[in-house]
C-alpha cells in the first residue's frame, strides 16, 4: 500500500503559508483507502460569550513537530497499519474564520478514519506545545487556560479545561 | 550554571525577549523551576507561581521530568498548560 | 448565526460534475463555528480480497434528495441547532480513487462536528436509495449486498452487512 | 390496474428498460410485490424471490408500507437493499 512516509507533520507560519485542507486530503488518499476523515479547526467569533477578533498561536516548533509524529505513531498503532495521517498547525495571528489546524486520516474503511482523525486532533489539542492568545473586541487579550503537560505530578495541575 | 530558558505562551508577556538567561544553583530541572520562580518573584510576579507549578520543561525534542538533569547545552523551555487547535 | 438554508443536499451525475470537498467545507463554515468535520468516501481498489476496477452507483434521485434532507434534519435535531450540514453523492461509473460521497458538518465545537458528520454518513450508507455495482478486474460485475429498507418487517430481511 | 414500476440496483439487470409496466390485481403495495414476484417467476427468475421479499417500495417522496394504497398516478419504485457511500 505505502511506499513513502505515511505521516505528514507541519507547523506553518501564517505570514508565509496557509493551511490547505485539499493538500491534506490528497496526502491521506491511497487506491486502497475508501474512507478519509478531515478535521478543520477555525478561529471562531465568540468564546465563552466574548466577541473575539483574532487569535495568536505561539508554538514550540521543533518540539511540536516531534510530538505530532509521536501522536501519529500512536494513532497508527491503534488504527493502522493501513493508514495515512496528516497534521498541520498554523503559527502567528489569525483572523475570524481562518484555519488554525488541519488533521486528516485515510484508511480502507470509514470507522478507522473517523477514530484516527479524532484521536489525532485530541492529542494535538491536549498535548502539543501550542498556546493560544485570544484578542477580544474590547481590546483585551488573554492566553487561554489549557492542559498541563506535567500530568505525572497531579498536585501541580491548575483547574483544567481539557 | 547559566541556563537559557525559552519562554512560551503567557510567560512571553513577562519578558522582552523570547529567552531568559537564568542563574541556576543545581543541575536538575527542578532547580530551574525553583530559580525561575524566584526570578519572577523578584520581578514582582508572585501571581505567576501557580502557573510555574503547572508548567512542564522540555528540551527541543522531549519533555523533561523534574528529576532529570539540565541538558548539557544549558538550553530548555518552560511550557505552560497548552491550548492548541 | 444562520440566514440561509443550513443544509445542502445533492446528487451529481459524474459525467456532468465532480464532488468537491472544498465546496463542502465552504458551505459548512460560519464565523461562529470552530470545528468542521468532513468525510470523503472514495472507490477503493480492493473489496473482500477482489481487485476492483470501478464502481457504478445507481440512485433514486428524487427520493434520495428527500431522505438526505430528512437525515440532515434528524442530525440537526441531535447536534444542532447551531450546525451546517452538507451531503453530496455521485451517480454513475467511478474509477479507483474517485469520490463517491462527501459529507460535512460545521459546529461551534469539534465534538458536535464529528458526531454529526458520522451520523450523517451512517444514514446515507444505510438508509438512502443508492445501489453500488462493483466491477472487478476479472471482468465480472456484482451489485453489493446492502441494507434492507423494509426494516419494519424483520422477517423479510436478507443477511445484512449493515 | 397497470402500475409503472421503476427498477433499481440488481433489478435493473432483469429488464431492458428502467421501468416495467405491471398488471396488478389489487390496490395495495403488497399486491405490487406479489405481481412483480409472479412476473419474475414467469421470466425464469425464481432466484430473485428472496430479493423481492427484502425490497421496499417507494413513491418519489417516501417509502410505502405494504398495507398502503398504490399511488394514484400508478408510479412507484422497488428498492432492493441499499449500499450507498
Short mmCIF file of C-alpha atoms in Angstrom, two decimals:
data_model
loop_
_atom_site.label_atom_id
_atom_site.label_comp_id
_atom_site.label_asym_id
_atom_site.label_seq_id
_atom_site.Cartn_x
_atom_site.Cartn_y
_atom_site.Cartn_z
CA UNK A 1 0.00 0.00 0.00
CA UNK A 2 2.51 2.55 1.16
CA UNK A 3 5.87 3.40 -0.28
CA UNK A 4 6.81 6.75 1.15
CA UNK A 5 6.23 8.22 4.61
CA UNK A 6 2.55 7.78 5.54
CA UNK A 7 2.72 10.62 8.07
CA UNK A 8 2.86 14.36 7.36
CA UNK A 9 3.50 16.88 10.15
CA UNK A 10 3.97 20.60 9.75
CA UNK A 11 3.87 23.94 11.57
CA UNK A 12 3.20 26.84 9.20
CA UNK A 13 3.96 30.48 9.87
CA UNK A 14 0.75 32.15 8.78
CA UNK A 15 2.54 35.03 7.08
CA UNK A 16 4.33 32.56 4.81
CA UNK A 17 1.74 29.88 4.04
CA UNK A 18 -1.89 28.96 4.60
CA UNK A 19 -3.21 25.63 5.73
CA UNK A 20 -4.63 23.62 2.87
CA UNK A 21 -7.36 21.03 3.51
CA UNK A 22 -7.17 19.85 -0.12
CA UNK A 23 -3.47 19.03 0.33
CA UNK A 24 -4.36 17.05 3.46
CA UNK A 25 -6.96 15.00 1.56
CA UNK A 26 -4.51 14.34 -1.25
CA UNK A 27 -1.85 13.25 1.23
CA UNK A 28 -4.05 10.71 3.05
CA UNK A 29 -5.51 9.28 -0.17
CA UNK A 30 -4.48 5.86 -1.45
CA UNK A 31 -6.00 3.50 -4.02
CA UNK A 32 -6.64 1.04 -1.18
CA UNK A 33 -8.46 3.58 1.01
CA UNK A 34 -12.22 4.04 0.88
CA UNK A 35 -12.58 6.44 3.82
CA UNK A 36 -10.98 9.81 4.52
CA UNK A 37 -11.86 11.96 7.51
CA UNK A 38 -10.69 15.54 7.78
CA UNK A 39 -10.96 17.94 10.69
CA UNK A 40 -10.54 21.68 10.22
CA UNK A 41 -10.24 23.95 13.25
CA UNK A 42 -11.05 27.60 12.59
CA UNK A 43 -10.91 30.76 14.67
CA UNK A 44 -14.45 31.48 15.82
CA UNK A 45 -16.04 34.81 16.53
CA UNK A 46 -17.06 34.16 20.11
CA UNK A 47 -15.63 32.30 23.06
CA UNK A 48 -17.43 31.93 26.36
CA UNK A 49 -19.71 34.83 25.47
CA UNK A 50 -16.97 37.29 24.48
CA UNK A 51 -16.54 38.62 20.96
CA UNK A 52 -13.19 37.56 19.52
CA UNK A 53 -11.45 39.41 16.68
CA UNK A 54 -8.41 37.20 16.31
CA UNK A 55 -6.17 34.57 17.84
CA UNK A 56 -2.38 34.38 18.06
CA UNK A 57 -0.78 30.96 18.21
CA UNK A 58 2.60 30.52 19.85
CA UNK A 59 4.32 27.19 19.13
CA UNK A 60 7.49 25.45 20.27
CA UNK A 61 8.17 24.44 16.71
CA UNK A 62 10.82 21.71 16.99
CA UNK A 63 9.12 20.03 19.93
CA UNK A 64 5.70 20.32 18.24
CA UNK A 65 6.98 18.55 15.13
CA UNK A 66 8.44 15.81 17.30
CA UNK A 67 5.27 15.24 19.29
CA UNK A 68 3.00 15.46 16.22
CA UNK A 69 4.91 12.49 14.85
CA UNK A 70 4.70 10.68 18.20
CA UNK A 71 0.93 11.23 18.25
CA UNK A 72 0.63 9.97 14.67
CA UNK A 73 2.69 6.88 15.53
CA UNK A 74 0.39 6.19 18.49
CA UNK A 75 -2.70 6.60 16.30
CA UNK A 76 -1.14 4.39 13.65
CA UNK A 77 -0.55 1.73 16.29
CA UNK A 78 -4.18 1.90 17.32
CA UNK A 79 -5.92 2.21 13.92
CA UNK A 80 -3.27 1.13 11.39
CA UNK A 81 -1.02 -0.09 9.97
CA UNK A 82 -3.03 0.61 6.79
CA UNK A 83 -3.39 4.32 7.41
CA UNK A 84 -2.07 7.71 6.32
CA UNK A 85 -2.15 10.70 8.67
CA UNK A 86 -1.75 14.45 8.23
CA UNK A 87 -1.32 17.18 10.86
CA UNK A 88 -0.67 20.85 10.17
CA UNK A 89 -0.96 23.74 12.63
CA UNK A 90 -0.77 27.47 11.95
CA UNK A 91 1.56 29.74 13.90
CA UNK A 92 1.03 33.50 14.21
CA UNK A 93 -2.01 35.75 14.29
CA UNK A 94 -5.23 34.57 12.61
CA UNK A 95 -8.49 36.38 11.93
CA UNK A 96 -12.01 35.01 12.37
CA UNK A 97 -12.71 32.09 10.04
CA UNK A 98 -9.05 31.43 9.32
CA UNK A 99 -7.77 27.88 9.65
CA UNK A 100 -5.75 27.10 12.78
CA UNK A 101 -5.34 23.35 12.37
CA UNK A 102 -5.94 20.62 9.80
CA UNK A 103 -5.89 16.93 10.68
CA UNK A 104 -6.75 14.09 8.30
CA UNK A 105 -6.77 10.31 8.24
CA UNK A 106 -7.16 7.90 5.34
CA UNK A 107 -7.94 4.20 5.86
CA UNK A 108 -9.58 1.32 3.97
CA UNK A 109 -12.85 1.73 5.92
CA UNK A 110 -14.53 4.75 7.46
CA UNK A 111 -14.64 3.65 11.08
CA UNK A 112 -10.86 3.74 11.37
CA UNK A 113 -10.65 7.08 9.54
CA UNK A 114 -13.08 8.75 11.96
CA UNK A 115 -11.43 7.20 15.01
CA UNK A 116 -7.91 8.08 13.92
CA UNK A 117 -8.73 11.65 12.93
CA UNK A 118 -10.48 12.23 16.24
CA UNK A 119 -7.67 10.70 18.29
CA UNK A 120 -5.10 12.79 16.45
CA UNK A 121 -6.85 16.13 16.94
CA UNK A 122 -7.44 15.32 20.62
CA UNK A 123 -3.72 14.72 21.07
CA UNK A 124 -2.87 17.97 19.27
CA UNK A 125 -5.37 19.91 21.39
CA UNK A 126 -4.32 18.45 24.73
CA UNK A 127 -0.67 17.51 24.47
CA UNK A 128 1.14 19.64 21.85
CA UNK A 129 3.31 22.64 22.87
CA UNK A 130 0.94 25.23 21.40
CA UNK A 131 -0.52 28.28 23.13
CA UNK A 132 -3.49 30.37 22.08
CA UNK A 133 -3.90 34.05 22.87
CA UNK A 134 -7.36 35.40 22.16
CA UNK A 135 -7.80 39.01 21.11
CA UNK A 136 -11.17 40.41 22.12
CA UNK A 137 -13.30 43.11 20.52
CA UNK A 138 -12.87 45.29 23.61
CA UNK A 139 -9.10 45.46 23.04
CA UNK A 140 -8.20 42.99 25.76
CA UNK A 141 -6.09 39.90 25.04
CA UNK A 142 -5.72 36.73 27.10
CA UNK A 143 -3.79 33.48 26.93
CA UNK A 144 -6.28 30.62 27.06
CA UNK A 145 -6.27 28.29 30.01
CA UNK A 146 -5.00 24.96 28.91
CA UNK A 147 -3.90 21.44 29.62
CA UNK A 148 -0.90 20.96 31.87
CA UNK A 149 1.82 18.82 30.30
CA UNK A 150 3.28 17.82 33.67
CA UNK A 151 0.40 15.43 34.33
CA UNK A 152 2.62 12.92 36.09
CA UNK A 153 2.57 15.26 39.07
CA UNK A 154 -1.15 15.59 39.81
CA UNK A 155 -0.65 18.09 42.61
CA UNK A 156 0.71 20.57 40.13
CA UNK A 157 -2.33 20.81 37.86
CA UNK A 158 -4.29 24.00 37.54
CA UNK A 159 -8.04 23.91 37.07
CA UNK A 160 -8.07 22.12 33.77
CA UNK A 161 -10.42 22.87 30.84
CA UNK A 162 -9.13 19.88 28.87
CA UNK B 1 25.19 27.24 35.97
CA UNK B 2 23.62 29.60 33.45
CA UNK B 3 20.53 28.29 31.72
CA UNK B 4 18.94 29.71 28.59
CA UNK B 5 15.22 29.34 29.20
CA UNK B 6 12.84 29.70 26.26
CA UNK B 7 9.51 31.26 27.20
CA UNK B 8 6.15 30.38 25.65
CA UNK B 9 2.53 31.42 25.97
CA UNK B 10 1.72 33.55 29.00
CA UNK B 11 5.38 33.67 30.06
CA UNK B 12 6.19 35.63 26.92
CA UNK B 13 4.35 38.61 28.37
CA UNK B 14 6.75 38.82 31.31
CA UNK B 15 9.98 39.34 29.41
CA UNK B 16 11.07 41.39 26.45
CA UNK B 17 12.97 38.55 24.75
CA UNK B 18 11.79 35.02 23.86
CA UNK B 19 14.54 33.56 26.05
CA UNK B 20 15.77 34.39 29.51
CA UNK B 21 19.27 33.80 30.90
CA UNK B 22 18.89 32.36 34.37
CA UNK B 23 21.46 31.61 37.08
CA UNK B 24 20.55 28.18 38.46
CA UNK B 25 22.04 26.69 41.63
CA UNK B 26 21.67 22.96 40.95
CA UNK B 27 21.77 20.69 37.93
CA UNK B 28 18.23 19.30 37.70
CA UNK B 29 15.09 20.57 36.05
CA UNK B 30 13.56 21.17 39.46
CA UNK B 31 16.36 23.62 40.18
CA UNK B 32 15.44 25.52 37.02
CA UNK B 33 11.82 25.61 38.13
CA UNK B 34 12.86 26.99 41.54
CA UNK B 35 15.22 29.58 40.03
CA UNK B 36 12.62 30.81 37.56
CA UNK B 37 10.02 31.08 40.34
CA UNK B 38 12.48 33.11 42.40
CA UNK B 39 13.29 35.28 39.39
CA UNK B 40 9.63 36.11 38.74
CA UNK B 41 9.04 36.74 42.44
CA UNK B 42 11.91 39.21 42.31
CA UNK B 43 10.26 40.91 39.33
CA UNK B 44 7.04 41.35 41.27
CA UNK B 45 5.17 38.46 39.58
CA UNK B 46 4.16 36.45 42.63
CA UNK B 47 0.82 35.77 40.90
CA UNK B 48 2.64 33.53 38.44
CA UNK B 49 3.78 30.94 40.96
CA UNK B 50 0.76 28.68 40.30
CA UNK B 51 1.43 28.87 36.55
CA UNK B 52 5.04 27.85 37.10
CA UNK B 53 3.94 24.87 39.18
CA UNK B 54 1.55 23.83 36.37
CA UNK B 55 4.26 24.16 33.71
CA UNK B 56 6.41 21.48 32.15
CA UNK B 57 10.02 21.78 30.99
CA UNK B 58 11.35 20.44 27.73
CA UNK B 59 14.37 20.20 25.51
CA UNK B 60 13.88 20.69 21.77
CA UNK B 61 12.93 17.04 21.49
CA UNK B 62 11.21 15.87 24.68
CA UNK B 63 9.58 16.77 27.95
CA UNK B 64 11.95 16.71 30.91
CA UNK B 65 10.93 15.42 34.33
CA UNK B 66 11.84 17.49 37.37
CA UNK B 67 14.37 14.87 38.43
CA UNK B 68 16.23 14.93 35.10
CA UNK B 69 19.48 16.75 34.55
CA UNK B 70 19.59 20.07 32.78
CA UNK B 71 20.63 19.44 29.15
CA UNK B 72 24.38 19.79 28.58
CA UNK B 73 23.91 22.81 26.29
CA UNK B 74 22.01 24.60 29.05
CA UNK B 75 19.01 25.23 26.83
CA UNK B 76 15.47 24.33 27.78
CA UNK B 77 11.95 25.66 27.56
CA UNK B 78 9.18 26.23 30.06
CA UNK B 79 5.80 25.11 28.76
CA UNK B 80 2.70 26.46 30.49
CA UNK B 81 -0.55 24.48 30.05
CA UNK B 82 -1.22 24.12 26.34
CA UNK B 83 -4.22 25.21 24.25
CA UNK B 84 -3.65 24.34 20.60
CA UNK B 85 -6.09 23.74 17.79
CA UNK C 1 -25.79 32.72 13.08
CA UNK C 2 -27.61 31.40 10.06
CA UNK C 3 -29.55 33.30 7.46
CA UNK C 4 -29.94 30.97 4.50
CA UNK C 5 -30.55 27.24 4.41
CA UNK C 6 -28.01 25.47 6.67
CA UNK C 7 -28.42 22.18 4.79
CA UNK C 8 -27.07 21.29 1.35
CA UNK C 9 -28.07 18.05 -0.39
CA UNK C 10 -27.13 16.98 -3.91
CA UNK C 11 -26.84 14.02 -6.25
CA UNK C 12 -24.33 14.63 -9.02
CA UNK C 13 -24.14 12.77 -12.32
CA UNK C 14 -20.44 12.03 -12.59
CA UNK C 15 -20.28 12.85 -16.30
CA UNK C 16 -21.53 16.37 -15.56
CA UNK C 17 -19.84 17.34 -12.28
CA UNK C 18 -17.34 16.11 -9.73
CA UNK C 19 -17.75 16.13 -5.99
CA UNK C 20 -15.90 18.99 -4.36
CA UNK C 21 -14.71 18.67 -0.73
CA UNK C 22 -13.61 22.33 -0.73
CA UNK C 23 -17.15 23.42 -1.58
CA UNK C 24 -18.42 21.30 1.30
CA UNK C 25 -16.01 22.97 3.75
CA UNK C 26 -17.01 26.40 2.50
CA UNK C 27 -20.69 25.56 2.87
CA UNK C 28 -20.44 24.37 6.48
CA UNK C 29 -18.21 27.27 7.56
CA UNK C 30 -19.56 30.10 9.71
CA UNK C 31 -17.86 32.81 11.76
CA UNK C 32 -19.35 31.21 14.88
CA UNK C 33 -18.04 27.73 14.08
CA UNK C 34 -14.68 26.47 15.34
CA UNK C 35 -14.96 22.86 14.19
CA UNK C 36 -15.58 21.35 10.76
CA UNK C 37 -15.52 17.63 10.07
CA UNK C 38 -15.52 16.28 6.54
CA UNK C 39 -15.86 12.71 5.35
CA UNK C 40 -14.85 11.68 1.83
CA UNK C 41 -15.78 8.24 0.51
CA UNK C 42 -13.68 7.03 -2.39
CA UNK C 43 -13.75 3.99 -4.64
CA UNK C 44 -11.08 1.61 -3.38
CA UNK C 45 -9.05 -0.86 -5.35
CA UNK C 46 -9.99 -3.98 -3.42
CA UNK C 47 -13.09 -5.31 -1.72
CA UNK C 48 -13.17 -8.53 0.24
CA UNK C 49 -9.97 -9.65 -1.42
CA UNK C 50 -11.06 -9.00 -5.02
CA UNK C 51 -9.44 -6.40 -7.25
CA UNK C 52 -11.92 -3.69 -8.21
CA UNK C 53 -11.52 -1.51 -11.32
CA UNK C 54 -14.60 0.68 -10.87
CA UNK C 55 -17.97 1.15 -9.23
CA UNK C 56 -21.31 2.20 -10.73
CA UNK C 57 -23.78 3.98 -8.48
CA UNK C 58 -27.49 3.79 -9.22
CA UNK C 59 -29.63 6.31 -7.32
CA UNK C 60 -33.34 7.04 -6.97
CA UNK C 61 -32.62 10.72 -7.30
CA UNK C 62 -35.80 12.43 -6.10
CA UNK C 63 -36.22 10.09 -3.15
CA UNK C 64 -32.50 10.37 -2.28
CA UNK C 65 -32.72 14.16 -2.12
CA UNK C 66 -35.78 13.89 0.10
CA UNK C 67 -34.18 11.44 2.53
CA UNK C 68 -30.82 13.28 2.59
CA UNK C 69 -32.74 16.27 3.92
CA UNK C 70 -34.61 14.11 6.40
CA UNK C 71 -31.30 12.67 7.65
CA UNK C 72 -29.85 16.16 7.96
CA UNK C 73 -32.90 17.33 9.89
CA UNK C 74 -32.52 14.37 12.26
CA UNK C 75 -28.83 15.14 12.76
CA UNK C 76 -29.62 18.80 13.28
CA UNK C 77 -32.12 17.81 15.96
CA UNK C 78 -29.48 15.75 17.71
CA UNK C 79 -26.40 18.01 17.36
CA UNK C 80 -27.83 21.43 16.45
CA UNK C 81 -29.42 23.86 16.12
CA UNK C 82 -26.10 25.66 15.62
CA UNK C 83 -24.92 23.48 12.77
CA UNK C 84 -24.50 23.40 8.99
CA UNK C 85 -24.58 20.14 7.07
CA UNK C 86 -23.57 19.08 3.57
CA UNK C 87 -24.26 15.83 1.69
CA UNK C 88 -23.36 15.10 -1.91
CA UNK C 89 -23.33 11.70 -3.63
CA UNK C 90 -22.03 10.81 -7.07
CA UNK C 91 -24.16 8.90 -9.58
CA UNK C 92 -22.70 6.92 -12.49
CA UNK C 93 -19.50 4.97 -13.03
CA UNK C 94 -16.41 5.91 -10.99
CA UNK C 95 -12.82 4.74 -11.24
CA UNK C 96 -10.48 3.86 -8.37
CA UNK C 97 -9.75 6.85 -6.15
CA UNK C 98 -12.70 8.86 -7.42
CA UNK C 99 -15.02 10.43 -4.87
CA UNK C 100 -18.36 8.71 -4.32
CA UNK C 101 -19.66 10.74 -1.39
CA UNK C 102 -18.85 13.90 0.57
CA UNK C 103 -20.42 14.68 3.93
CA UNK C 104 -19.51 17.63 6.14
CA UNK C 105 -20.64 19.25 9.37
CA UNK C 106 -19.74 22.63 10.87
CA UNK C 107 -20.46 23.48 14.53
CA UNK C 108 -19.12 25.78 17.25
CA UNK C 109 -17.13 22.92 18.87
CA UNK C 110 -15.49 19.85 17.42
CA UNK C 111 -17.37 17.16 19.34
CA UNK C 112 -20.64 18.04 17.63
CA UNK C 113 -18.96 18.28 14.21
CA UNK C 114 -17.50 14.78 14.49
CA UNK C 115 -20.74 13.32 15.85
CA UNK C 116 -22.92 14.97 13.24
CA UNK C 117 -20.68 14.08 10.30
CA UNK C 118 -20.53 10.45 11.42
CA UNK C 119 -24.29 10.22 11.99
CA UNK C 120 -24.96 11.71 8.57
CA UNK C 121 -22.68 9.35 6.62
CA UNK C 122 -24.10 6.36 8.52
CA UNK C 123 -27.62 7.37 7.47
CA UNK C 124 -26.51 7.82 3.85
CA UNK C 125 -24.78 4.44 3.84
CA UNK C 126 -27.60 2.51 5.48
CA UNK C 127 -30.84 4.24 4.56
CA UNK C 128 -30.52 6.15 1.25
CA UNK C 129 -31.86 4.71 -2.02
CA UNK C 130 -28.42 4.14 -3.55
CA UNK C 131 -27.03 0.97 -5.06
CA UNK C 132 -23.43 0.09 -5.78
CA UNK C 133 -22.30 -2.25 -8.54
CA UNK C 134 -18.66 -3.26 -8.33
CA UNK C 135 -16.70 -4.00 -11.48
CA UNK C 136 -13.89 -6.49 -10.92
CA UNK C 137 -10.57 -6.89 -12.67
CA UNK C 138 -11.64 -10.31 -13.95
CA UNK C 139 -14.49 -8.71 -15.96
CA UNK C 140 -17.23 -9.74 -13.53
CA UNK C 141 -19.63 -7.20 -12.02
CA UNK C 142 -21.83 -7.54 -8.95
CA UNK C 143 -24.37 -5.45 -7.08
CA UNK C 144 -23.25 -5.14 -3.47
CA UNK C 145 -25.30 -6.70 -0.74
CA UNK C 146 -26.90 -3.98 1.25
CA UNK C 147 -29.25 -2.81 3.96
CA UNK C 148 -32.93 -3.62 3.58
CA UNK C 149 -35.15 -0.53 3.78
CA UNK C 150 -38.19 -2.57 4.83
CA UNK C 151 -36.83 -2.99 8.36
CA UNK C 152 -40.29 -2.76 9.92
CA UNK C 153 -40.83 -6.31 8.73
CA UNK C 154 -37.94 -8.18 10.33
CA UNK C 155 -38.84 -11.48 8.70
CA UNK C 156 -38.12 -10.00 5.29
CA UNK C 157 -34.50 -9.07 5.90
CA UNK C 158 -31.71 -10.72 3.98
CA UNK C 159 -28.39 -11.44 5.63
CA UNK C 160 -27.43 -7.89 6.34
CA UNK C 161 -23.90 -6.43 6.03
CA UNK C 162 -25.01 -3.11 7.52
CA UNK D 1 -54.67 -1.74 -12.58
CA UNK D 2 -51.48 -1.02 -14.52
CA UNK D 3 -48.52 0.06 -12.41
CA UNK D 4 -45.34 1.66 -13.71
CA UNK D 5 -42.62 0.14 -11.55
CA UNK D 6 -39.18 1.80 -11.53
CA UNK D 7 -36.33 -0.69 -11.12
CA UNK D 8 -33.10 -0.02 -9.25
CA UNK D 9 -29.90 -1.84 -8.41
CA UNK D 10 -29.92 -5.56 -9.10
CA UNK D 11 -33.41 -5.40 -10.59
CA UNK D 12 -32.08 -3.29 -13.44
CA UNK D 13 -30.25 -6.33 -14.79
CA UNK D 14 -33.52 -8.20 -15.31
CA UNK D 15 -35.22 -5.78 -17.68
CA UNK D 16 -34.15 -3.75 -20.68
CA UNK D 17 -35.88 -0.54 -19.54
CA UNK D 18 -35.58 1.32 -16.20
CA UNK D 19 -39.31 0.89 -15.64
CA UNK D 20 -41.64 -2.05 -16.04
CA UNK D 21 -45.37 -1.92 -16.76
CA UNK D 22 -47.07 -4.42 -14.48
CA UNK D 23 -50.68 -5.63 -14.34
CA UNK D 24 -51.61 -5.67 -10.64
CA UNK D 25 -54.73 -7.30 -9.23
CA UNK D 26 -55.28 -5.31 -6.05
CA UNK D 27 -54.70 -1.74 -4.93
CA UNK D 28 -52.08 -2.05 -2.18
CA UNK D 29 -48.30 -2.12 -2.27
CA UNK D 30 -48.36 -5.78 -1.22
CA UNK D 31 -50.28 -6.55 -4.42
CA UNK D 32 -47.49 -4.90 -6.42
CA UNK D 33 -44.93 -7.01 -4.57
CA UNK D 34 -46.90 -10.18 -5.37
CA UNK D 35 -47.39 -9.23 -9.03
CA UNK D 36 -43.72 -8.42 -9.51
CA UNK D 37 -42.72 -11.71 -7.87
CA UNK D 38 -45.08 -13.57 -10.20
CA UNK D 39 -43.73 -11.65 -13.18
CA UNK D 40 -40.10 -12.55 -12.40
CA UNK D 41 -41.09 -16.16 -11.74
CA UNK D 42 -42.68 -16.21 -15.18
CA UNK D 43 -39.43 -14.84 -16.63
CA UNK D 44 -37.46 -17.68 -15.05
CA UNK D 45 -36.03 -15.62 -12.19
CA UNK D 46 -37.20 -17.71 -9.25
CA UNK D 47 -33.83 -16.97 -7.59
CA UNK D 48 -34.92 -13.34 -7.11
CA UNK D 49 -37.82 -14.09 -4.78
CA UNK D 50 -35.69 -13.51 -1.66
CA UNK D 51 -34.52 -10.16 -3.05
CA UNK D 52 -38.11 -9.12 -3.69
CA UNK D 53 -39.05 -10.01 -0.11
CA UNK D 54 -36.09 -7.89 1.14
CA UNK D 55 -37.06 -4.92 -1.02
CA UNK D 56 -39.01 -1.82 -0.10
CA UNK D 57 -41.41 0.15 -2.27
CA UNK D 58 -41.49 3.92 -2.56
CA UNK D 59 -43.08 6.84 -4.29
CA UNK D 60 -40.84 9.68 -5.44
CA UNK D 61 -41.05 11.14 -1.93
CA UNK D 62 -41.41 8.39 0.65
CA UNK D 63 -41.21 4.70 1.43
CA UNK D 64 -44.57 2.91 1.17
CA UNK D 65 -45.64 0.19 3.58
CA UNK D 66 -47.14 -2.98 2.16
CA UNK D 67 -50.56 -2.04 3.51
CA UNK D 68 -50.58 1.37 1.79
CA UNK D 69 -52.53 2.08 -1.38
CA UNK D 70 -50.75 2.26 -4.72
CA UNK D 71 -50.19 5.97 -5.56
CA UNK D 72 -52.95 7.45 -7.70
CA UNK D 73 -50.61 8.00 -10.65
CA UNK D 74 -49.72 4.31 -10.62
CA UNK D 75 -45.99 5.03 -10.35
CA UNK D 76 -43.75 3.51 -7.74
CA UNK D 77 -40.27 2.08 -7.35
CA UNK D 78 -38.91 -1.16 -5.95
CA UNK D 79 -35.83 -0.61 -3.78
CA UNK D 80 -33.60 -3.60 -3.11
CA UNK D 81 -31.29 -3.41 -0.04
CA UNK D 82 -29.18 -0.26 -0.38
CA UNK D 83 -25.40 0.13 -0.49
CA UNK D 84 -24.50 3.80 -0.92
CA UNK D 85 -21.39 5.68 0.01
#
